[in-house]
CSV table of C-alpha atoms and ligand atoms in Angstrom, one decimal:
chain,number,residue,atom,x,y,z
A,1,UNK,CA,-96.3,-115.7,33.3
A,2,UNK,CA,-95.8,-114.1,36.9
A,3,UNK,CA,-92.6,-113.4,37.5
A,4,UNK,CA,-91.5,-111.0,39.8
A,5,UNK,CA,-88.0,-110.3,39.7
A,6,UNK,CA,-86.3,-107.9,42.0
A,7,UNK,CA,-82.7,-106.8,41.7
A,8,UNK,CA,-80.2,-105.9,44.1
A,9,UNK,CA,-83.0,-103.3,45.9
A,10,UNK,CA,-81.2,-100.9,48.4
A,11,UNK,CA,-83.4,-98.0,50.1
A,12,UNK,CA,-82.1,-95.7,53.5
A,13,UNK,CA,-84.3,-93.9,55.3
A,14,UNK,CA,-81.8,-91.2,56.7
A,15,UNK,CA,-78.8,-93.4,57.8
A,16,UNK,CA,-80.6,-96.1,58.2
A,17,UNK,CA,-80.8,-98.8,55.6
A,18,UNK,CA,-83.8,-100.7,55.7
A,19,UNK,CA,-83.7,-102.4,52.5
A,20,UNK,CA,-79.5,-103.8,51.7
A,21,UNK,CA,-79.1,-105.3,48.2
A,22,UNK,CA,-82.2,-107.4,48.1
A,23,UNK,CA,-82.7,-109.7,45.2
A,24,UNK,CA,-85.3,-112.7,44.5
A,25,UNK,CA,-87.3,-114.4,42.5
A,26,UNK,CA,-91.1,-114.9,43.0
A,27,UNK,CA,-92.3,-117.7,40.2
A,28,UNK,CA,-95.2,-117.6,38.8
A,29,UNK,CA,-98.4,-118.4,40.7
A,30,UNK,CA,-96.2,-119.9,43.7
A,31,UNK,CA,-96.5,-118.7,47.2
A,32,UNK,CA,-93.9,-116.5,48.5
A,33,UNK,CA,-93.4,-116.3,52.4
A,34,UNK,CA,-91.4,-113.6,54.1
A,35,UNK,CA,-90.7,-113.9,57.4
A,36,UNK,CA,-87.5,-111.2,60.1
A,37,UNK,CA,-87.9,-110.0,63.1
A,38,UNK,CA,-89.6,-107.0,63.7
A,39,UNK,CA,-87.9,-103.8,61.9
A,40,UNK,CA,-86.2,-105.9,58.8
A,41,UNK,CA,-87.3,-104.4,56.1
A,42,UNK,CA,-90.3,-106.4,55.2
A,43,UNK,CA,-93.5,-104.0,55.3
A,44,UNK,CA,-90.6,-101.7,53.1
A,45,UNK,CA,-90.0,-104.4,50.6
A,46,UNK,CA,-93.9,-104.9,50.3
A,47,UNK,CA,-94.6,-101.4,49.9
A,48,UNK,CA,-91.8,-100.9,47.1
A,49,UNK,CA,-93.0,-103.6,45.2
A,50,UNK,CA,-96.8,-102.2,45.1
A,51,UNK,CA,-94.9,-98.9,43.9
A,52,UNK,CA,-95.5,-96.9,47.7
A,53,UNK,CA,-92.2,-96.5,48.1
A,54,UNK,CA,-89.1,-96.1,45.7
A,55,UNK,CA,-85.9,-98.0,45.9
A,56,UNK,CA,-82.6,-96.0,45.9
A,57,UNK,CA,-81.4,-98.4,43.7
A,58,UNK,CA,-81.9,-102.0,42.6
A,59,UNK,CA,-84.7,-103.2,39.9
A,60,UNK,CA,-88.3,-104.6,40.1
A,61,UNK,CA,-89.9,-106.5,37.2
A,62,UNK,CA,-93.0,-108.1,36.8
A,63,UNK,CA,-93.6,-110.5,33.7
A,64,UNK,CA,-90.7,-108.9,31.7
A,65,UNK,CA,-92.0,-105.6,32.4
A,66,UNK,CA,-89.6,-103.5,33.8
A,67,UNK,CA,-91.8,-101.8,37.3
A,68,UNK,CA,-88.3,-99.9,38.4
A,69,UNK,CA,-85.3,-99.2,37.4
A,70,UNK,CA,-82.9,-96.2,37.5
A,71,UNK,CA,-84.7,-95.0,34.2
A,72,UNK,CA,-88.6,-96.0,35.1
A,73,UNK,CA,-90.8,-95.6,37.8
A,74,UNK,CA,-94.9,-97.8,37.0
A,75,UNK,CA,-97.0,-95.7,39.4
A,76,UNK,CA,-98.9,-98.0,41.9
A,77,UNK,CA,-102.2,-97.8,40.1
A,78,UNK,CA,-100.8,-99.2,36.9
A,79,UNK,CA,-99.4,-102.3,38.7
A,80,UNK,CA,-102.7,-104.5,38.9
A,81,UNK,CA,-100.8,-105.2,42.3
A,82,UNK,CA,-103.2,-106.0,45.2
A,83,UNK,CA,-102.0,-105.0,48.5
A,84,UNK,CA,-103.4,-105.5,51.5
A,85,UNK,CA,-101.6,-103.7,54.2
A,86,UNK,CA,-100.2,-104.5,58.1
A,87,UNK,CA,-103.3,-102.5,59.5
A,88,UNK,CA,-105.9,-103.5,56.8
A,89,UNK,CA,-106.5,-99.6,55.9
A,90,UNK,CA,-110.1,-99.6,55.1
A,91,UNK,CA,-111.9,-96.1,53.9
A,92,UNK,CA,-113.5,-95.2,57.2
A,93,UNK,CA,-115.9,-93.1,55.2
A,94,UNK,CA,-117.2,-95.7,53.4
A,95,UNK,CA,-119.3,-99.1,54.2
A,96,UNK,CA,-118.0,-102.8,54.1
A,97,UNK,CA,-119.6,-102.9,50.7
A,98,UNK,CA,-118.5,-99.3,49.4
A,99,UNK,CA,-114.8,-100.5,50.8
A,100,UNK,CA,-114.9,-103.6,48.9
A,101,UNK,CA,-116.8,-102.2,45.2
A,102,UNK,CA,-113.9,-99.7,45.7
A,103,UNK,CA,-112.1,-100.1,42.7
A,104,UNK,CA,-115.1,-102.7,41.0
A,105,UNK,CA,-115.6,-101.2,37.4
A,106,UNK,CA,-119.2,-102.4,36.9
A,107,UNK,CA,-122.1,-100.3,38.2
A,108,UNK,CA,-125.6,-101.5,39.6
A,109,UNK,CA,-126.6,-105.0,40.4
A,110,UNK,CA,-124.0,-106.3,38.5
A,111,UNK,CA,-121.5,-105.1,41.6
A,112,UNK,CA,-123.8,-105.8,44.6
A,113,UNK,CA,-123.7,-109.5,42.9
A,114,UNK,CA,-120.1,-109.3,42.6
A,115,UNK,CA,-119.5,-107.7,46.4
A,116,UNK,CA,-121.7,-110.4,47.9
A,117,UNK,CA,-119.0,-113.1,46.2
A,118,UNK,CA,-116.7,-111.6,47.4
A,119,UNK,CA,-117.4,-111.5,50.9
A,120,UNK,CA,-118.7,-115.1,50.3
A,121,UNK,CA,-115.2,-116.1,49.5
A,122,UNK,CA,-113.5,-114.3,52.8
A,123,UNK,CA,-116.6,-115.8,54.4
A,124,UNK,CA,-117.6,-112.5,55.6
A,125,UNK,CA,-121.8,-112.5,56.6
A,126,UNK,CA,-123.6,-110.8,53.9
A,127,UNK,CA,-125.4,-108.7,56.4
A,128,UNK,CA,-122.1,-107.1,57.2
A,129,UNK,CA,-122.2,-104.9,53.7
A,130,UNK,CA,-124.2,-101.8,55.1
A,131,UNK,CA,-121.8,-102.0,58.7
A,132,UNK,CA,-118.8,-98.9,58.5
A,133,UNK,CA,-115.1,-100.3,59.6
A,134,UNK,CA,-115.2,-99.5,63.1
A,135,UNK,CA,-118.2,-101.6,63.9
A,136,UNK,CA,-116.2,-104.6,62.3
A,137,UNK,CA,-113.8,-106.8,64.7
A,138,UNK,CA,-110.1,-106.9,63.2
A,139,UNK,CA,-109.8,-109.8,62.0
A,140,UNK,CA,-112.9,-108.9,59.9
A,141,UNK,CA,-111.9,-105.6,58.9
A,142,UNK,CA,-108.4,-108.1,57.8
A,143,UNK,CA,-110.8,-109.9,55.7
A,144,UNK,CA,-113.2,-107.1,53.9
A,145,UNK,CA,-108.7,-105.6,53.4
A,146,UNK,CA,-108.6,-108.7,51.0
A,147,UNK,CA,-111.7,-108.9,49.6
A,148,UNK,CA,-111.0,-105.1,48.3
A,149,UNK,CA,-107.5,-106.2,47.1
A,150,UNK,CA,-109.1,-109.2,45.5
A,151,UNK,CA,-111.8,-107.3,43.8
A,152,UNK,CA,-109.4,-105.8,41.3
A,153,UNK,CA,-108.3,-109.0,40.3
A,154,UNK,CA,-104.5,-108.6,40.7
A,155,UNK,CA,-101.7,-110.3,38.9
A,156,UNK,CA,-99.4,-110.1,42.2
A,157,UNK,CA,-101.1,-110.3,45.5
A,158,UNK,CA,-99.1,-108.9,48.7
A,159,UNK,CA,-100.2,-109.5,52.1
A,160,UNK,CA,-98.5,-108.2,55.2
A,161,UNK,CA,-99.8,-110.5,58.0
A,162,UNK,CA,-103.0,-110.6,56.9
A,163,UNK,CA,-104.3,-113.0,59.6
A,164,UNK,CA,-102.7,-111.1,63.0
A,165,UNK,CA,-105.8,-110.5,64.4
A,166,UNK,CA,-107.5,-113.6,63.9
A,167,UNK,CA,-107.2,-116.7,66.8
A,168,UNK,CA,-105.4,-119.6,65.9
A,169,UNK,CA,-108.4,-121.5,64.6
A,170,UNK,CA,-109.6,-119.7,62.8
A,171,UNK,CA,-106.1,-118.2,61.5
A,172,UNK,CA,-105.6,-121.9,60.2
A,173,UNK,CA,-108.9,-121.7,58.4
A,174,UNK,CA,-108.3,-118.8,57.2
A,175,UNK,CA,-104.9,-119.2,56.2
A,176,UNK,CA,-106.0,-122.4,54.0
A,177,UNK,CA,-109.1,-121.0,52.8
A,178,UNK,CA,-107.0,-117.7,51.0
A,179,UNK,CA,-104.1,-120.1,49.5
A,180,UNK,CA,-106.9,-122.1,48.1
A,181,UNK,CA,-108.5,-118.7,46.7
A,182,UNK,CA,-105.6,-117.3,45.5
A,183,UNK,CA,-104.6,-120.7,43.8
A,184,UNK,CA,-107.9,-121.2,42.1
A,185,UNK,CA,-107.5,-117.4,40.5
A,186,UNK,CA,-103.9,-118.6,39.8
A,187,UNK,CA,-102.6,-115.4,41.8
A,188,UNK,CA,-98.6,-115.3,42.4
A,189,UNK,CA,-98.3,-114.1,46.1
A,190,UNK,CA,-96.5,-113.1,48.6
A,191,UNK,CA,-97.5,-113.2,52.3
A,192,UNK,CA,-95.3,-111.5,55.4
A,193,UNK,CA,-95.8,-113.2,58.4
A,194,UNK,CA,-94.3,-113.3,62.5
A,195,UNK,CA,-95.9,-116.6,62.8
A,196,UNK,CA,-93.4,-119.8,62.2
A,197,UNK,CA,-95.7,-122.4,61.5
A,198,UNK,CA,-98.1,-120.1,59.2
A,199,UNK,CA,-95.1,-119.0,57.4
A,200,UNK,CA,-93.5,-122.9,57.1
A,201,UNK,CA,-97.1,-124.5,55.8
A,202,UNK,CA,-98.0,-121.2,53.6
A,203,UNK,CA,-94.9,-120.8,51.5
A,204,UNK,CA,-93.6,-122.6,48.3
A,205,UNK,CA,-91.0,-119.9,49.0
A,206,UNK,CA,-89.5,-118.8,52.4
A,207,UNK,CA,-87.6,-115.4,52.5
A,208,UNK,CA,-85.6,-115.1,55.5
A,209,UNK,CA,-84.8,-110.9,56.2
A,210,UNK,CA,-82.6,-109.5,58.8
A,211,UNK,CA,-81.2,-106.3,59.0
A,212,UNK,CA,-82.7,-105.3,55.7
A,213,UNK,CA,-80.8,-108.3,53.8
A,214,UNK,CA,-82.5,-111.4,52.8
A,215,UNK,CA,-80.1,-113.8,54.2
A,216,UNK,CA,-81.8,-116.9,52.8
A,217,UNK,CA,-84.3,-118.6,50.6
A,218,UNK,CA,-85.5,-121.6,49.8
A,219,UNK,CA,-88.3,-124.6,50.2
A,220,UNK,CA,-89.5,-124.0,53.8
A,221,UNK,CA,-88.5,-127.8,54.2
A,222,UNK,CA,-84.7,-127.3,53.3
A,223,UNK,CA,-84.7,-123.7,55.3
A,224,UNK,CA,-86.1,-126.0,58.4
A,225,UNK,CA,-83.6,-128.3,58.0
A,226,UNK,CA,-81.0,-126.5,56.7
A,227,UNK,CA,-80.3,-123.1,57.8
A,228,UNK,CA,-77.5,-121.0,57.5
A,229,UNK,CA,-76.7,-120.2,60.7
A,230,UNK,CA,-78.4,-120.4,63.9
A,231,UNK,CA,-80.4,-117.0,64.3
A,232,UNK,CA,-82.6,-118.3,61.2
A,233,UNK,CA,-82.5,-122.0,62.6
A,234,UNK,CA,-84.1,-120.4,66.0
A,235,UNK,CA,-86.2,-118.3,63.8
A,236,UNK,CA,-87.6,-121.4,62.3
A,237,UNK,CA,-88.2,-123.5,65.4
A,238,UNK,CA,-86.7,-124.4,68.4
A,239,UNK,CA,-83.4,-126.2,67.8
A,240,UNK,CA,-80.6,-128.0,70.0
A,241,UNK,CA,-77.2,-126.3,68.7
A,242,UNK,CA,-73.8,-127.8,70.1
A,243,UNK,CA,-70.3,-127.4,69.2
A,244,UNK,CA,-68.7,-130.2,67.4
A,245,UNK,CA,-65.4,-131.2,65.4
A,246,UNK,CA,-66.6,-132.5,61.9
A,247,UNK,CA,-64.6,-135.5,60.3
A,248,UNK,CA,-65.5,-137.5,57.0
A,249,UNK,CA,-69.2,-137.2,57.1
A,250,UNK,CA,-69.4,-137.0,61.3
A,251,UNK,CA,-70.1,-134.6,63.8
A,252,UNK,CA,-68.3,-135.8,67.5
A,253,UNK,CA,-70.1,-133.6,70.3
A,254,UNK,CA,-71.4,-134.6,73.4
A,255,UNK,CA,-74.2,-137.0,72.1
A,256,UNK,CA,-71.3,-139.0,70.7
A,257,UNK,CA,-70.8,-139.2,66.9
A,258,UNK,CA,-73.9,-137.8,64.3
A,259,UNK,CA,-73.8,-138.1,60.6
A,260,UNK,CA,-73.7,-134.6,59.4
A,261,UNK,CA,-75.2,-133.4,55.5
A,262,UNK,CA,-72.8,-131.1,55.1
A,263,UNK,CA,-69.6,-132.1,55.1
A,264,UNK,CA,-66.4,-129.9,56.6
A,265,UNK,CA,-63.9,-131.9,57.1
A,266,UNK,CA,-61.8,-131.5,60.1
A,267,UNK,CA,-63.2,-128.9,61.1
A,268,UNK,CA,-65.0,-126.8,64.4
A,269,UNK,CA,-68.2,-126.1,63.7
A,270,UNK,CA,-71.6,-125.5,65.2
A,271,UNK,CA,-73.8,-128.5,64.7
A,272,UNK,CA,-77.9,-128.1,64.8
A,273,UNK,CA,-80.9,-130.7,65.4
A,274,UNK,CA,-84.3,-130.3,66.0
A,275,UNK,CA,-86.2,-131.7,69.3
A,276,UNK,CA,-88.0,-133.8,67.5
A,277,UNK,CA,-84.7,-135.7,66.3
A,278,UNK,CA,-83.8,-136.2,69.7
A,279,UNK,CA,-85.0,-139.0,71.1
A,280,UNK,CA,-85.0,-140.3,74.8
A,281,UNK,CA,-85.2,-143.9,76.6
A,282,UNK,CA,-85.7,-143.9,80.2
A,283,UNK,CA,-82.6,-146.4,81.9
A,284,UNK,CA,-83.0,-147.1,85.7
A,285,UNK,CA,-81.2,-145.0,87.7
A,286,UNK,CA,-78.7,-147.9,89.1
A,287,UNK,CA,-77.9,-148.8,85.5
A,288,UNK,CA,-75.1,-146.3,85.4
A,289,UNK,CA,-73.1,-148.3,82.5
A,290,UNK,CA,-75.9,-148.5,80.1
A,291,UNK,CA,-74.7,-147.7,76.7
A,292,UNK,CA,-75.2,-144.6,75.0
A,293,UNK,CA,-75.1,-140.8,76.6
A,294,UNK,CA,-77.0,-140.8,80.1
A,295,UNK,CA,-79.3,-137.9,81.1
A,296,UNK,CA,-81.7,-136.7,83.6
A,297,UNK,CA,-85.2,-134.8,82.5
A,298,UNK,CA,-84.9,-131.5,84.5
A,299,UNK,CA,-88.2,-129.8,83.0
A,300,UNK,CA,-91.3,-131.2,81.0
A,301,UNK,CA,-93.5,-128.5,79.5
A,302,UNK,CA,-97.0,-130.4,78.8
A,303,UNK,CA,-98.9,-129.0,75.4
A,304,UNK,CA,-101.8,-131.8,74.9
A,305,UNK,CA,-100.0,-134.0,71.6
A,306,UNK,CA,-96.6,-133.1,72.6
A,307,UNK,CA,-94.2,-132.2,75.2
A,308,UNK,CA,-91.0,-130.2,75.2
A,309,UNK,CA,-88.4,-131.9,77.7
A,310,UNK,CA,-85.7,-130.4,79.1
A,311,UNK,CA,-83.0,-133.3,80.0
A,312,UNK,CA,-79.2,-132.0,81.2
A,313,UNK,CA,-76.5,-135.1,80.1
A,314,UNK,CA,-73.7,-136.4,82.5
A,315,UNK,CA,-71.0,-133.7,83.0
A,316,UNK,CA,-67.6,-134.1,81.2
A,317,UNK,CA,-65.0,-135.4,83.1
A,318,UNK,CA,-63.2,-131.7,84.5
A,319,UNK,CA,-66.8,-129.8,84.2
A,320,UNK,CA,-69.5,-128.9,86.8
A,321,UNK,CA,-73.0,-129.2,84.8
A,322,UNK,CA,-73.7,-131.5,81.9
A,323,UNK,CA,-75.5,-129.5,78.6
A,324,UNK,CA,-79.0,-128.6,78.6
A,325,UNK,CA,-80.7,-130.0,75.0
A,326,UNK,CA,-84.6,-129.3,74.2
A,327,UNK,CA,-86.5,-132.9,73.4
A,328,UNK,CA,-89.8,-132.9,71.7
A,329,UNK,CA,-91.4,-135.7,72.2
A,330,UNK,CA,-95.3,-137.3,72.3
A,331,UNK,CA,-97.1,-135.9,75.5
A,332,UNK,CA,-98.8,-138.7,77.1
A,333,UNK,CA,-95.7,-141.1,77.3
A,334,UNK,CA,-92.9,-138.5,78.0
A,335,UNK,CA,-91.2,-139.6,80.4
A,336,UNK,CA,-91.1,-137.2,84.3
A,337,UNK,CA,-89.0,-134.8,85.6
A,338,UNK,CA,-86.3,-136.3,87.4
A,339,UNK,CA,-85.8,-139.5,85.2
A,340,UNK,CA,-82.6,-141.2,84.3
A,341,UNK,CA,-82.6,-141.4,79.7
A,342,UNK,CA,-80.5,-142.5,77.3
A,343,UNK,CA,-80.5,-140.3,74.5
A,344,UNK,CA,-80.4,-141.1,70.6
A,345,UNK,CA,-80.6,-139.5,67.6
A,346,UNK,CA,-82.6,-139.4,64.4
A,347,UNK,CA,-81.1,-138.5,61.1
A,348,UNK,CA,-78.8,-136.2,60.2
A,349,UNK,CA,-77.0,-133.0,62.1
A,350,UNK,CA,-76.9,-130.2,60.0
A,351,UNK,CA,-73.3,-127.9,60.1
A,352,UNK,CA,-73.8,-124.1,60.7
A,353,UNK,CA,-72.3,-121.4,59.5
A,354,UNK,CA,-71.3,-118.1,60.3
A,355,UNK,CA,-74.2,-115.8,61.5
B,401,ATP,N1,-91.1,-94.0,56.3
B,401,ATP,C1,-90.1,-94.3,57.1
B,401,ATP,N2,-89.3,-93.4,57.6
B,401,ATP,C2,-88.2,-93.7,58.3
B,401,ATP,N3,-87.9,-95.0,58.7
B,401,ATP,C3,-88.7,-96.0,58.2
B,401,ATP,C4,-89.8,-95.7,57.4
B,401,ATP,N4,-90.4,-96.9,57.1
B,401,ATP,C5,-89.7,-97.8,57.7
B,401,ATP,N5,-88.7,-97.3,58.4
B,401,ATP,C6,-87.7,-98.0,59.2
B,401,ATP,O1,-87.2,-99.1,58.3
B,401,ATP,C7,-87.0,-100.3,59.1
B,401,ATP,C8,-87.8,-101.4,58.4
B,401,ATP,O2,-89.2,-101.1,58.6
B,401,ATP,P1,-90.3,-102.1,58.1
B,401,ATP,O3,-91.6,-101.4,58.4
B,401,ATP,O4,-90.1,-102.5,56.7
B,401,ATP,O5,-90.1,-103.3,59.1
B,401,ATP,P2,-90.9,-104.7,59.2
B,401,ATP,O6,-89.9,-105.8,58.9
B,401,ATP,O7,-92.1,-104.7,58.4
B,401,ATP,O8,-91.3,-104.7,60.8
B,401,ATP,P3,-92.6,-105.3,61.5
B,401,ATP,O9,-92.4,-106.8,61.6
B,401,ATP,O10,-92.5,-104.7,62.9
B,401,ATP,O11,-93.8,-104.9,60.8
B,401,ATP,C9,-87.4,-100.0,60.5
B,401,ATP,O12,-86.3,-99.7,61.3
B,401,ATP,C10,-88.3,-98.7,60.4
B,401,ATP,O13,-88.2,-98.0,61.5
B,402,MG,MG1,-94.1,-104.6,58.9
């Protein structure tokens, strides 16, 4: 059993704390995403846990076996950790195959059989094994990184954005082909990523970091639709936040009155939806009493299978513009700039808290 267990982890570099009592759980053989904006601590959380870097304080443990504590320090090598940094660090000395039979125990034929299956399962071209790094593209060097992690056959696998420099195609491909890989040899992992949608489908886990804290964990599914506050509901997706007062299961804002899933009763409180739970009915522009709240489309961005409206809803009595909410809706039939909608919503608004 693969669990990685770390303990309230602090480390300062100088004043500057770039790891602030962080603590989860990775379960066996699950997927672990982490995901912050640039400069929170994620590369430094990787590193520790592959034993590159020492905590101040805190605890790491892998299966029961204690990796770091105020009393022990495992040395890297000792980890069966495989690593595979931001910037891929190949040997630059050495050849694609040399990079990848690195750390490969077995000698002869035996490792040029096992180095071809290798780069057979990052489906890297066999005639690539005599080429030195700099005559591979990045994303390429990014996958002979992982088959030399992969080679040693690691109880942990850490990958920090492993598929940057790939396009997005081939990113997806990629992306699915490695889960699959890393499923198969039953490897626990944990992947850092900037990309939203990579991080969302990757991850069993997301790990939200700011600041050096991990403010929040989770299914990606309940962190989507459920953050804590609205820098991590932004950092997920696009969302529509509004202020609202909540009363018995209701949030009254200026779409009208939203069944909320968290409840705070009489209470102010930021309330978040996502586009997509927005939805909008075009109402001729004479109707002015139709029911519901009344809007006009002021932007329409085009993508191919959808589109991401603007609309701006009828000014309050006592106030100059209306508020601006993001729509997602399907491209061909959105409706144009300058129409007259009703707007609706789907499901529930979700109550923020505090950033
Ligand atoms: N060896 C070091 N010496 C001093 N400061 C460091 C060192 N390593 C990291 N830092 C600082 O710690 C913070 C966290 O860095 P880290 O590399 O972990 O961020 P990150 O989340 O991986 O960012 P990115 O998304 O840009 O890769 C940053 O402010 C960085 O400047
Ligand atoms: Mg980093």
């Amino acid at each position: 059993m693969n669990t990685l267990e770390l303990n309230a982890l602090y480390k300062s570099y100088g004043s500057h704390r770039a790891l602030d009592n962080v603590s989860l759980s990775v379960p066996s053989g699950s997927r672990t995403v982490i995901v912050g904006p640039s400069g929170s601590g994620k590369t430094t959380l990787l590193r520790m846990i592959a034993g590159f870097e020492f905590p101040d304080s805190g605890r790491l443990s892998l299966n029961g076996q204690v990796l770091v504590d105020s009393t022990h320090e495992v040395p890297a090598h000792q980890r069966l950790i495989g690593y595979v940094p931001q910037d891929g660090a190949l040997f630059p000395h050495m050849t694609i195959a040399a990079n990848i039979g690195f750390g490969l125990s077995t000698k002869g034929s035996e490792k040029q059989q096992r180095i071809a299956e290798l780069m057979d399962s990052v489906s890297l071209d066999a005639k690539m094994a005599e080429r030195w790094p700099h005559e591979l593209s990045g994303g390429q060097q990014q996958r002979v990184a992982l088959a030399r992690a992969l080679a040693q056959q690691p109880r942990l696998m850490l990958l920090d954005e492993p598929f940057s420099a790939l396009d997005t195609g081939l990113r997806a491909a990629m992306r699915k082909m490695v889960a699959r890989l890393l499923e198969d040899a039953g490897v626990t992992t944990i992947l850092v990523t900037h990309d939203q949608s990579e991080a969302l489908s990757f991850a069993d886990q997301l790990a939200v970091m700011r600041q050096g804290r991990l403010v929040q964990s989770g299914h990606p599914l309940d962190l989507y639709r459920y953050p804590g506050d609205e820098q991590t509901a932004l950092f997920l997706g696009d969302a529509v936040v509004m202020p609202a007062r909540i009363e018995a299961g209701w949030a009254h804002c200026d779409l009208g009155r939203i069944p909320v899933n968290n409840h705070r009763n009489n209470s102010a409180a930021n309330i978040m939806l996502r586009p997509e739970q927005l939805q909008l009915v075009s109402v001729l522009p004479s109707d002015a009493e139709a029911a519901g709240c009344r809007a006009v489309v002021t932007d329409r961005d085009f993508s191919g299978n959808t589109c991401t409206l603007t609309v701006e809803l009828q000014p309050l009595p006592g106030e100059n513009a209306g508020r601006s909410l993001l729509v997602r809706s399907s491209g061909m039939y959105a409706p144009p700039a300058g129409s007259a909608v009703q707007v609706s919503t789907i499901g529930h608004a979700h109550v923020l808290g505090e950033a």
